[in-house]
Amino acid sequence: MALPSHAYGQEGLEVVTDQHSSAFPEVQGSHDPEAYHTEHDPHAAPQSMQHAHQVLPVGYNKAAATNGAYQPGPTELDGEAAPKAAGRRRLFFILGGVIAVLVILGAVLGGVLGSRAAAASSNSGSGSAQGQQNANGGSNSASATDPPSTATDTSATSSATSSATPIPTLKSVRVGSQFAATGWRGQGFFNIWMFYQGPDDVVRYSTYSSATDDWSTPKEITSIQPMAGTPMAAAANLDSDNPSVELYYLNSNSMLRGQHFREGETSSTGSPSDINKFSYSMDKDTKLSAFWPYVLSQNKNGTFRWHRNDYSAGAWVNESILDAAASAHTGMTILPTAVQYLDTIGFLYVDGQGELSTYAPPKSDTDIQGWGSASGSTNVDVPLNNTSIGAFAYARKGNEINTHVLFQNADQDIYDVYQDDDSNTWKGPTTHDALSGADDGTSIGCVMEGLWYYSNVNMSSLTDMTRCYYQSQNKIKEVWFDGDTWKDLGFLPMD
């Protein structure tokens, strides 16, 4: 799939924030040593100190001061006034001392609290900036293998104040929307379609073409009536020279429905799919996954069902899979298991014990056995709390494939489990800076390029389409596996 400010706290520095600036706080010294300390030169001539005005205490006798003797002032010669004046002076001194102590304590306390607040602000800014630099590979320079940027870049966006800024709700995508992604290759280019649901329950989609390196603005599919929070799946159909995209969803009655898109033949809102001729009632809490000509769902008892188009006058075959049982509302993803795709299909899901598992239908001796040759557990634990799963594959050599499976762990980061060598063992889970920052409970949609044996379209070894999507800050983030590591491509453009 696809491409993807340091504010350091320093001892002895305090943060000074310009209320008219949105940039990182300016760091300046908390004191100037030159302003308060003058080095004494023992060989310098004595310096006289001149004062323009000097306040002398009551009772000070200038003449007597020359020999150190104390002479009483006029008020102290009054027999009754002197004790009263002395009492008042003592009271003034006591009150002055108390006030001075309070002022000093207030200043010290204010300084301590201010220093802690400044340090916290500085640490927060530097941590966010460091995380963003790591997400960009620690450098602002692009790799020679990087595809063009396809989404709004997040590397220039400071997150130092993100905790204090409310996360906006977008008009185009609802919080917790399910995602469905697909795409296909043309001659020297590729296209990606990404579907999601808005807060108004209208399903929308954005398209990307590598030929123009642009994402479209969201398009609304106003001709369908999906249920709120509908599951969605998408697949590219390459059975003709003009590829089509198939979207599958549930309507308000939990019936499986589809919408068909073919450039030049349908409007931007598509046309009804022939699967709508069949009354396939679904568990409203199921998730969906698709890879042409299959649509996968889960029955209420935890088993699976897939619907297959058998090309006989648009007929669909409804088949239950009874030898694979999963946790309730499991995430699932259906994938081709061979480079030469001819119904060589399988899927991944979370079993009842919370382990990522695979299912591959029985194959003939001539078929390549994907995912290590058998159905079963990957020995990777996955949260059971309705976790979404996304996956893609690309060719390795011969008819063998590399497979990557993404899920959200309990720490909310996205993790990758994969097979990438002849051992066909599952590795991971691992996470990366580019896979951090996901919203809790996000859907994960990954692009699996369309394939079709009869059209001579086999799985590519290229990794420019190996892209996945998940929700972050209520927006849709695009990440890309370049064949070596994950990269953050930013957010899809939408309001």
Protein backbone atom coordinates (compact mmCIF):
# COMPACT_ATOMS: atom_id res chain seq x y z
CA MET A 1 0.00 0.00 0.00
CA ALA A 2 1.11 3.46 0.23
CA LEU A 3 3.42 7.24 1.33
CA PRO A 4 3.59 8.04 3.76
CA SER A 5 10.12 21.86 17.14
CA HIS A 6 11.76 20.73 19.74
CA ALA A 7 11.12 22.69 22.95
CA TYR A 8 13.63 21.18 25.34
CA GLY A 9 13.44 21.87 29.08
CA GLN A 10 16.83 23.23 30.29
CA GLU A 11 17.97 23.82 33.83
CA GLY A 12 18.21 27.48 34.66
CA LEU A 13 15.79 28.52 31.94
CA GLU A 14 12.21 29.57 32.22
CA VAL A 15 9.52 29.69 29.56
CA VAL A 16 8.21 33.10 28.56
CA THR A 17 5.13 32.98 26.38
CA ASP A 18 4.17 35.79 24.05
CA GLN A 19 0.42 36.04 24.19
CA HIS A 20 0.37 37.26 20.59
CA SER A 21 2.38 34.34 19.21
CA SER A 22 1.26 30.79 18.40
CA ALA A 23 4.79 29.49 18.02
CA PHE A 24 6.65 27.46 20.61
CA PRO A 25 7.47 29.48 23.79
CA GLU A 26 10.67 31.52 23.73
CA VAL A 27 13.29 30.31 26.20
CA GLN A 28 15.29 33.00 27.98
CA GLY A 29 17.51 33.15 31.04
CA SER A 30 15.82 33.47 34.40
CA HIS A 31 18.54 35.96 35.49
CA ASP A 32 21.45 37.83 33.99
CA PRO A 33 24.69 37.14 35.91
CA GLU A 34 26.22 40.37 34.60
CA ALA A 35 23.40 42.41 36.11
CA TYR A 36 23.86 41.13 39.64
CA HIS A 37 27.51 40.18 40.10
CA THR A 38 30.51 42.50 39.73
CA GLU A 39 33.89 40.85 40.10
CA HIS A 40 36.03 42.62 42.73
CA ASP A 41 39.49 43.70 41.62
CA PRO A 42 41.78 43.83 44.67
CA HIS A 43 44.17 46.16 42.84
CA ALA A 44 41.56 48.73 41.84
CA ALA A 45 41.34 52.11 43.54
CA PRO A 46 38.55 52.51 46.12
CA GLN A 47 35.30 53.69 44.67
CA SER A 48 33.05 56.17 46.46
CA MET A 49 29.32 55.60 46.56
CA GLN A 50 27.18 58.71 46.16
CA HIS A 51 23.51 58.81 47.12
CA ALA A 52 21.15 61.50 45.97
CA HIS A 53 18.92 61.02 48.98
CA GLN A 54 19.27 59.17 52.25
CA VAL A 55 16.45 58.53 54.75
CA LEU A 56 17.68 58.69 58.34
CA PRO A 57 15.97 57.09 61.32
CA VAL A 58 14.18 59.11 63.96
CA GLY A 59 16.68 60.04 66.69
CA TYR A 60 19.68 60.15 64.38
CA ASN A 61 22.12 62.96 65.35
CA LYS A 62 24.38 63.88 62.49
CA ALA A 63 26.93 65.61 64.71
CA ALA A 64 27.17 62.72 67.14
CA ALA A 65 27.47 60.27 64.31
CA THR A 66 31.01 61.45 63.67
CA ASN A 67 32.27 59.91 66.93
CA GLY A 68 29.82 57.04 67.15
CA ALA A 69 27.81 58.47 70.09
CA TYR A 70 24.06 58.27 70.07
CA GLN A 71 22.06 61.42 70.82
CA PRO A 72 18.33 61.25 71.37
CA GLY A 73 16.07 63.06 68.98
CA PRO A 74 13.53 65.65 69.98
CA THR A 75 10.65 63.21 70.43
CA GLU A 76 12.59 61.03 72.81
CA LEU A 77 13.01 63.93 75.30
CA ASP A 78 9.28 64.05 75.92
CA GLY A 79 8.72 61.89 79.00
CA GLU A 80 5.30 60.41 77.98
CA ALA A 81 5.61 60.53 74.21
CA ALA A 82 8.81 58.51 74.10
CA PRO A 83 7.37 55.17 75.33
CA LYS A 84 4.35 55.55 73.04
CA ALA A 85 6.60 56.33 70.08
CA ALA A 86 8.82 53.38 70.91
CA GLY A 87 5.75 51.13 71.16
CA ARG A 88 4.48 52.36 67.85
CA ARG A 89 7.89 51.79 66.30
CA ARG A 90 7.98 48.25 67.64
CA LEU A 91 4.47 47.65 66.30
CA PHE A 92 5.48 49.07 62.91
CA PHE A 93 8.61 46.93 62.89
CA ILE A 94 6.59 43.81 63.78
CA LEU A 95 3.93 44.52 61.16
CA GLY A 96 6.61 45.34 58.60
CA GLY A 97 8.43 42.12 59.42
CA VAL A 98 5.24 40.05 59.08
CA ILE A 99 4.41 41.69 55.76
CA ALA A 100 7.96 41.15 54.52
CA VAL A 101 7.83 37.46 55.48
CA LEU A 102 4.48 37.04 53.71
CA VAL A 103 5.79 38.78 50.59
CA ILE A 104 8.91 36.60 50.56
CA LEU A 105 6.89 33.40 51.07
CA GLY A 106 4.50 34.42 48.28
CA ALA A 107 7.35 35.14 45.93
CA VAL A 108 9.07 31.83 46.70
CA LEU A 109 5.85 29.84 46.33
CA GLY A 110 4.97 31.61 43.09
CA GLY A 111 8.42 30.97 41.72
CA VAL A 112 8.27 27.26 42.54
CA LEU A 113 4.83 26.79 41.00
CA GLY A 114 5.78 28.86 37.96
CA SER A 115 8.95 26.84 37.44
CA ARG A 116 7.03 23.56 37.60
CA ALA A 117 4.41 24.79 35.15
CA ALA A 118 7.09 26.03 32.79
CA ALA A 119 8.97 22.73 33.00
CA ALA A 120 5.79 20.75 32.33
CA SER A 121 4.98 22.91 29.32
CA SER A 122 8.50 22.58 27.97
CA ASN A 123 8.58 18.80 28.45
CA SER A 124 5.20 18.39 26.77
CA GLY A 125 6.32 20.40 23.78
CA SER A 126 9.61 18.57 23.38
CA GLY A 127 7.97 15.15 23.76
CA SER A 128 5.38 15.89 21.09
CA ALA A 129 7.98 17.31 18.77
CA GLN A 130 10.28 14.32 19.31
CA GLY A 131 7.43 11.93 18.52
CA GLN A 132 6.67 13.81 15.32
CA GLN A 133 10.31 13.72 14.26
CA ASN A 134 10.41 9.98 14.85
CA ALA A 135 7.24 9.56 12.82
CA ASN A 136 9.04 11.23 9.94
CA GLY A 137 12.09 9.00 10.22
CA GLY A 138 14.06 11.57 12.23
CA SER A 139 14.64 13.71 9.17
CA ASN A 140 12.79 16.14 6.97
CA SER A 141 14.44 14.80 3.85
CA ALA A 142 12.49 12.28 1.78
CA SER A 143 13.86 8.84 0.97
CA ALA A 144 14.73 8.08 -2.62
CA THR A 145 12.07 5.38 -2.53
CA ASP A 146 9.34 7.56 -1.09
CA PRO A 147 6.26 7.91 -3.29
CA PRO A 148 4.77 11.39 -3.58
CA SER A 149 2.93 12.64 -0.52
CA THR A 150 -0.75 11.89 -0.89
CA ALA A 151 -2.36 13.47 2.15
CA THR A 152 -2.13 16.58 4.30
CA ASP A 153 1.31 16.40 5.93
CA THR A 154 1.24 16.37 9.73
CA SER A 155 4.98 16.84 10.23
CA ALA A 156 4.67 20.64 10.31
CA THR A 157 1.83 20.62 12.82
CA SER A 158 2.90 21.15 16.42
CA SER A 159 1.13 19.02 18.98
CA ALA A 160 2.52 20.86 21.99
CA THR A 161 -0.88 22.38 22.77
CA SER A 162 -3.03 19.53 21.45
CA SER A 163 -4.06 18.42 24.93
CA ALA A 164 -5.60 21.84 25.56
CA THR A 165 -7.26 22.15 22.16
CA PRO A 166 -10.64 20.43 21.63
CA ILE A 167 -10.54 17.89 18.79
CA PRO A 168 -13.00 19.04 16.12
CA THR A 169 -15.75 16.80 14.80
CA LEU A 170 -15.61 16.74 11.01
CA LYS A 171 -18.65 16.95 8.76
CA SER A 172 -17.37 14.22 6.46
CA VAL A 173 -16.44 11.41 8.87
CA ARG A 174 -18.19 10.31 12.04
CA VAL A 175 -16.32 9.29 15.18
CA GLY A 176 -15.88 5.52 15.04
CA SER A 177 -16.81 5.22 11.35
CA GLN A 178 -16.03 1.90 9.70
CA PHE A 179 -13.53 2.13 6.83
CA ALA A 180 -13.31 0.25 3.54
CA ALA A 181 -10.44 0.64 1.08
CA THR A 182 -9.59 -0.91 -2.27
CA GLY A 183 -7.72 -0.10 -5.47
CA TRP A 184 -6.25 -1.35 -8.72
CA ARG A 185 -3.28 -0.81 -11.00
CA GLY A 186 -3.35 0.66 -14.48
CA GLN A 187 -0.56 1.14 -16.99
CA GLY A 188 1.99 3.09 -14.94
CA PHE A 189 -0.46 4.34 -12.29
CA PHE A 190 -2.78 3.13 -9.56
CA ASN A 191 -6.08 4.28 -8.05
CA ILE A 192 -7.33 4.00 -4.45
CA TRP A 193 -10.91 4.29 -3.19
CA MET A 194 -11.56 4.95 0.50
CA PHE A 195 -15.11 4.73 1.95
CA TYR A 196 -16.33 6.07 5.31
CA GLN A 197 -19.54 7.31 6.96
CA GLY A 198 -20.33 10.85 8.10
CA PRO A 199 -22.08 12.05 11.28
CA ASP A 200 -25.26 12.36 9.18
CA ASP A 201 -24.99 8.61 8.31
CA VAL A 202 -24.32 9.43 4.65
CA VAL A 203 -21.57 7.23 3.21
CA ARG A 204 -18.81 9.15 1.46
CA TYR A 205 -15.67 8.23 -0.41
CA SER A 206 -12.40 9.83 -1.43
CA THR A 207 -10.30 8.71 -4.38
CA TYR A 208 -6.60 8.96 -5.04
CA SER A 209 -4.73 8.63 -8.33
CA SER A 210 -0.96 8.30 -8.48
CA ALA A 211 -1.13 9.90 -11.94
CA THR A 212 -2.09 13.25 -10.40
CA ASP A 213 -0.87 12.63 -6.84
CA ASP A 214 -4.10 14.08 -5.46
CA TRP A 215 -6.95 13.03 -3.21
CA SER A 216 -10.40 14.08 -4.32
CA THR A 217 -12.76 16.00 -2.08
CA PRO A 218 -15.26 13.69 -0.34
CA LYS A 219 -18.16 12.55 -2.53
CA GLU A 220 -21.53 11.74 -0.97
CA ILE A 221 -23.50 8.61 -1.90
CA THR A 222 -26.95 10.03 -1.28
CA SER A 223 -28.82 7.30 -3.15
CA ILE A 224 -28.33 4.64 -0.44
CA GLN A 225 -29.74 4.41 3.10
CA PRO A 226 -27.20 2.65 5.33
CA MET A 227 -27.75 1.95 9.00
CA ALA A 228 -26.00 4.25 11.46
CA GLY A 229 -22.53 2.89 12.10
CA THR A 230 -22.82 0.43 9.23
CA PRO A 231 -19.99 -2.02 8.59
CA MET A 232 -18.48 -1.58 5.14
CA ALA A 233 -16.29 -3.51 2.71
CA ALA A 234 -14.98 -2.65 -0.74
CA ALA A 235 -13.46 -4.65 -3.58
CA ALA A 236 -12.07 -3.91 -7.04
CA ASN A 237 -13.61 -5.99 -9.84
CA LEU A 238 -11.23 -6.51 -12.78
CA ASP A 239 -13.36 -8.80 -14.92
CA SER A 240 -13.37 -6.24 -17.75
CA ASP A 241 -11.02 -3.69 -19.28
CA ASN A 242 -12.78 -0.97 -17.31
CA PRO A 243 -12.38 -1.87 -13.60
CA SER A 244 -15.24 -1.32 -11.21
CA VAL A 245 -15.44 -0.80 -7.46
CA GLU A 246 -18.01 -2.63 -5.34
CA LEU A 247 -19.13 -1.25 -1.96
CA TYR A 248 -20.99 -3.47 0.54
CA TYR A 249 -22.89 -2.25 3.61
CA LEU A 250 -25.99 -2.92 5.76
CA ASN A 251 -29.21 -0.97 5.43
CA SER A 252 -31.43 0.05 8.34
CA ASN A 253 -32.96 -3.45 8.38
CA SER A 254 -29.53 -5.14 8.57
CA MET A 255 -29.85 -6.41 5.01
CA LEU A 256 -26.65 -6.81 3.00
CA ARG A 257 -26.61 -4.26 0.20
CA GLY A 258 -24.12 -3.16 -2.45
CA GLN A 259 -23.32 -0.19 -4.66
CA HIS A 260 -21.49 -0.48 -7.97
CA PHE A 261 -19.11 2.15 -9.40
CA ARG A 262 -17.60 2.02 -12.88
CA GLU A 263 -15.94 5.10 -14.32
CA GLY A 264 -17.71 6.38 -17.42
CA GLU A 265 -20.73 4.13 -16.85
CA THR A 266 -22.16 5.19 -13.51
CA SER A 267 -22.61 8.54 -11.79
CA SER A 268 -20.44 9.52 -8.84
CA THR A 269 -23.08 8.02 -6.54
CA GLY A 270 -22.91 4.65 -8.30
CA SER A 271 -25.72 2.24 -9.11
CA PRO A 272 -27.30 -0.65 -7.14
CA SER A 273 -25.34 -3.89 -7.08
CA ASP A 274 -26.90 -7.15 -8.24
CA ILE A 275 -26.47 -8.51 -4.70
CA ASN A 276 -29.45 -6.32 -3.78
CA LYS A 277 -31.69 -8.83 -5.57
CA PHE A 278 -31.09 -11.25 -2.69
CA SER A 279 -32.46 -10.92 0.83
CA TYR A 280 -29.37 -11.59 2.89
CA SER A 281 -30.21 -10.71 6.48
CA MET A 282 -27.15 -10.09 8.66
CA ASP A 283 -26.32 -9.74 12.33
CA LYS A 284 -26.35 -5.98 12.84
CA ASP A 285 -23.10 -6.14 14.84
CA THR A 286 -21.10 -8.03 12.24
CA LYS A 287 -18.14 -6.56 10.46
CA LEU A 288 -17.66 -7.01 6.71
CA SER A 289 -14.71 -7.73 4.47
CA ALA A 290 -14.54 -8.24 0.71
CA PHE A 291 -12.24 -9.33 -2.09
CA TRP A 292 -13.90 -9.95 -5.42
CA PRO A 293 -15.92 -12.12 -5.85
CA TYR A 294 -16.31 -12.73 -2.05
CA VAL A 295 -18.06 -10.86 0.76
CA LEU A 296 -17.34 -12.14 4.29
CA SER A 297 -19.53 -11.67 7.39
CA GLN A 298 -20.07 -13.26 10.81
CA ASN A 299 -23.15 -15.12 11.99
CA LYS A 300 -24.69 -14.44 15.37
CA ASN A 301 -23.29 -17.74 16.73
CA GLY A 302 -19.72 -16.71 15.91
CA THR A 303 -19.30 -18.75 12.73
CA PHE A 304 -18.69 -17.13 9.37
CA ARG A 305 -20.54 -16.77 6.12
CA TRP A 306 -19.35 -15.72 2.76
CA HIS A 307 -21.27 -14.72 -0.30
CA ARG A 308 -19.68 -15.52 -3.64
CA ASN A 309 -20.63 -14.23 -7.05
CA ASP A 310 -20.56 -17.24 -9.39
CA TYR A 311 -21.12 -15.21 -12.59
CA SER A 312 -24.22 -17.15 -13.55
CA ALA A 313 -26.58 -14.35 -14.45
CA GLY A 314 -25.45 -12.34 -11.44
CA ALA A 315 -26.24 -15.11 -8.98
CA TRP A 316 -24.72 -15.04 -5.52
CA VAL A 317 -24.02 -18.17 -3.49
CA ASN A 318 -24.50 -18.01 0.28
CA GLU A 319 -22.15 -20.36 2.15
CA SER A 320 -21.61 -20.80 5.89
CA ILE A 321 -18.19 -21.70 7.27
CA LEU A 322 -18.80 -23.90 10.29
CA ASP A 323 -15.24 -25.00 11.04
CA ALA A 324 -14.07 -21.53 12.11
CA ALA A 325 -15.56 -19.80 15.15
CA ALA A 326 -14.57 -16.39 16.41
CA SER A 327 -15.06 -13.96 19.24
CA ALA A 328 -18.23 -11.89 19.08
CA HIS A 329 -18.10 -9.02 16.58
CA THR A 330 -14.58 -9.98 15.59
CA GLY A 331 -12.53 -8.00 13.18
CA MET A 332 -11.92 -9.88 9.94
CA THR A 333 -10.09 -9.40 6.70
CA ILE A 334 -10.22 -11.49 3.55
CA LEU A 335 -7.11 -11.81 1.36
CA PRO A 336 -5.76 -13.68 -1.65
CA THR A 337 -3.21 -16.30 -0.59
CA ALA A 338 -1.29 -16.63 -3.87
CA VAL A 339 0.25 -14.38 -6.51
CA GLN A 340 -1.83 -15.97 -9.28
CA TYR A 341 -5.30 -15.36 -7.98
CA LEU A 342 -8.03 -17.78 -8.93
CA ASP A 343 -10.29 -18.08 -5.90
CA THR A 344 -7.22 -18.79 -3.77
CA ILE A 345 -8.64 -16.98 -0.81
CA GLY A 346 -8.50 -17.00 2.98
CA PHE A 347 -9.23 -14.72 5.89
CA LEU A 348 -7.92 -13.67 9.30
CA TYR A 349 -9.98 -13.14 12.45
CA VAL A 350 -9.80 -13.20 16.27
CA ASP A 351 -10.81 -16.54 17.79
CA GLY A 352 -12.70 -17.02 21.06
CA GLN A 353 -9.47 -17.08 23.07
CA GLY A 354 -8.32 -13.74 21.70
CA GLU A 355 -5.70 -15.06 19.28
CA LEU A 356 -5.25 -13.84 15.72
CA SER A 357 -6.16 -16.83 13.55
CA THR A 358 -6.29 -17.78 9.88
CA TYR A 359 -8.74 -19.74 7.80
CA ALA A 360 -7.95 -21.14 4.36
CA PRO A 361 -10.43 -23.39 2.53
CA PRO A 362 -9.24 -26.83 1.44
CA LYS A 363 -7.13 -26.61 -1.71
CA SER A 364 -6.00 -29.04 -4.36
CA ASP A 365 -2.43 -30.31 -4.44
CA THR A 366 -1.60 -27.86 -7.21
CA ASP A 367 -2.70 -24.81 -5.20
CA ILE A 368 -0.19 -22.85 -3.17
CA GLN A 369 -0.98 -23.18 0.53
CA GLY A 370 -0.88 -19.68 1.90
CA TRP A 371 -0.05 -18.60 5.45
CA GLY A 372 2.20 -21.51 6.29
CA SER A 373 0.04 -24.23 4.69
CA ALA A 374 -2.74 -24.58 7.25
CA SER A 375 -5.52 -22.78 9.05
CA GLY A 376 -4.94 -22.02 12.70
CA SER A 377 -3.64 -19.60 15.29
CA THR A 378 -0.77 -17.22 14.70
CA ASN A 379 -0.03 -17.31 18.47
CA VAL A 380 -0.54 -13.56 18.61
CA ASP A 381 -2.92 -12.21 21.26
CA VAL A 382 -5.39 -9.56 20.13
CA PRO A 383 -7.82 -7.61 22.35
CA LEU A 384 -11.32 -9.07 22.30
CA ASN A 385 -13.07 -5.69 22.57
CA ASN A 386 -14.48 -5.50 19.05
CA THR A 387 -11.02 -4.93 17.55
CA SER A 388 -10.79 -4.04 13.88
CA ILE A 389 -8.33 -5.84 11.58
CA GLY A 390 -6.81 -4.59 8.34
CA ALA A 391 -4.42 -6.45 6.03
CA PHE A 392 -2.68 -6.49 2.67
CA ALA A 393 -0.34 -8.76 0.74
CA TYR A 394 2.25 -8.35 -2.01
CA ALA A 395 4.30 -10.81 -4.06
CA ARG A 396 7.59 -12.15 -2.77
CA LYS A 397 8.83 -14.69 -5.31
CA GLY A 398 7.25 -17.29 -7.51
CA ASN A 399 3.70 -17.68 -6.25
CA GLU A 400 4.51 -16.81 -2.63
CA ILE A 401 3.41 -13.67 -0.85
CA ASN A 402 4.26 -11.36 2.04
CA THR A 403 1.32 -10.61 4.32
CA HIS A 404 0.88 -7.81 6.88
CA VAL A 405 -2.01 -7.74 9.38
CA LEU A 406 -2.79 -4.65 11.48
CA PHE A 407 -4.81 -4.44 14.69
CA GLN A 408 -5.19 -1.99 17.58
CA ASN A 409 -3.70 -3.12 20.88
CA ALA A 410 -4.79 -2.18 24.39
CA ASP A 411 -2.39 0.80 24.40
CA GLN A 412 -4.34 2.18 21.38
CA ASP A 413 -1.34 1.98 19.05
CA ILE A 414 -1.58 -0.01 15.82
CA TYR A 415 0.47 -3.23 15.67
CA ASP A 416 1.74 -5.22 12.70
CA VAL A 417 1.91 -9.03 12.43
CA TYR A 418 3.52 -10.34 9.25
CA GLN A 419 5.02 -13.13 7.15
CA ASP A 420 7.91 -12.13 4.91
CA ASP A 421 10.14 -15.16 4.24
CA ASP A 422 10.11 -18.81 3.25
CA SER A 423 9.60 -19.97 6.84
CA ASN A 424 5.98 -18.79 6.58
CA THR A 425 6.00 -18.12 10.31
CA TRP A 426 4.17 -15.14 11.77
CA LYS A 427 6.39 -12.41 13.21
CA GLY A 428 5.56 -9.62 15.60
CA PRO A 429 3.51 -7.94 16.76
CA THR A 430 5.56 -4.80 16.28
CA THR A 431 4.58 -1.15 16.28
CA HIS A 432 6.19 1.95 14.80
CA ASP A 433 6.07 5.70 15.34
CA ALA A 434 3.96 6.05 12.19
CA LEU A 435 1.32 3.72 13.70
CA SER A 436 0.81 5.70 16.90
CA GLY A 437 -1.87 8.21 17.86
CA ALA A 438 -4.90 6.13 16.84
CA ASP A 439 -8.28 6.97 18.34
CA ASP A 440 -9.62 4.32 20.69
CA GLY A 441 -11.73 1.72 18.87
CA THR A 442 -10.75 2.93 15.40
CA SER A 443 -11.56 0.98 12.29
CA ILE A 444 -8.58 -0.05 10.15
CA GLY A 445 -8.89 -0.17 6.38
CA CYS A 446 -6.06 -1.43 4.17
CA VAL A 447 -5.74 -1.45 0.39
CA MET A 448 -5.49 -4.87 -1.24
CA GLU A 449 -4.96 -4.31 -4.93
CA GLY A 450 -7.50 -5.93 -7.23
CA LEU A 451 -6.46 -9.18 -8.96
CA TRP A 452 -8.02 -11.45 -11.56
CA TYR A 453 -6.43 -14.50 -13.13
CA TYR A 454 -8.57 -14.42 -16.26
CA SER A 455 -7.56 -10.82 -16.91
CA ASN A 456 -3.92 -11.78 -16.35
CA VAL A 457 -3.71 -9.43 -13.37
CA ASN A 458 -1.48 -11.07 -10.78
CA MET A 459 -0.27 -9.76 -7.45
CA SER A 460 2.52 -7.20 -7.79
CA SER A 461 5.75 -7.14 -5.81
CA LEU A 462 5.57 -3.33 -5.72
CA THR A 463 4.77 -1.73 -2.38
CA ASP A 464 3.51 1.68 -3.52
CA MET A 465 -0.11 0.64 -2.85
CA THR A 466 0.51 -1.00 0.53
CA ARG A 467 -1.38 1.63 2.50
CA CYS A 468 -3.71 1.57 5.50
CA TYR A 469 -6.10 4.04 7.11
CA TYR A 470 -7.27 4.59 10.66
CA GLN A 471 -8.86 7.37 12.70
CA SER A 472 -6.65 9.79 14.61
CA GLN A 473 -7.93 13.03 16.19
CA ASN A 474 -11.27 12.21 14.48
CA LYS A 475 -9.54 12.51 11.09
CA ILE A 476 -8.45 9.76 8.70
CA LYS A 477 -4.72 9.10 8.82
CA GLU A 478 -2.91 7.41 5.94
CA VAL A 479 0.15 5.24 6.60
CA TRP A 480 2.37 3.44 4.10
CA PHE A 481 4.57 0.34 4.32
CA ASP A 482 7.41 0.93 1.87
CA GLY A 483 8.69 -2.65 1.97
CA ASP A 484 11.00 -1.87 4.86
CA THR A 485 9.27 0.36 7.40
CA TRP A 486 6.05 2.28 8.08
CA LYS A 487 5.69 5.95 7.19
CA ASP A 488 3.09 8.53 8.18
CA LEU A 489 1.53 10.24 5.15
CA GLY A 490 -0.71 12.59 7.12
CA PHE A 491 -4.47 13.04 6.96
CA LEU A 492 -6.89 12.75 4.07
CA PRO A 493 -8.18 16.20 3.06
CA MET A 494 -11.73 16.72 4.28
CA ASP A 495 -13.81 19.21 6.23
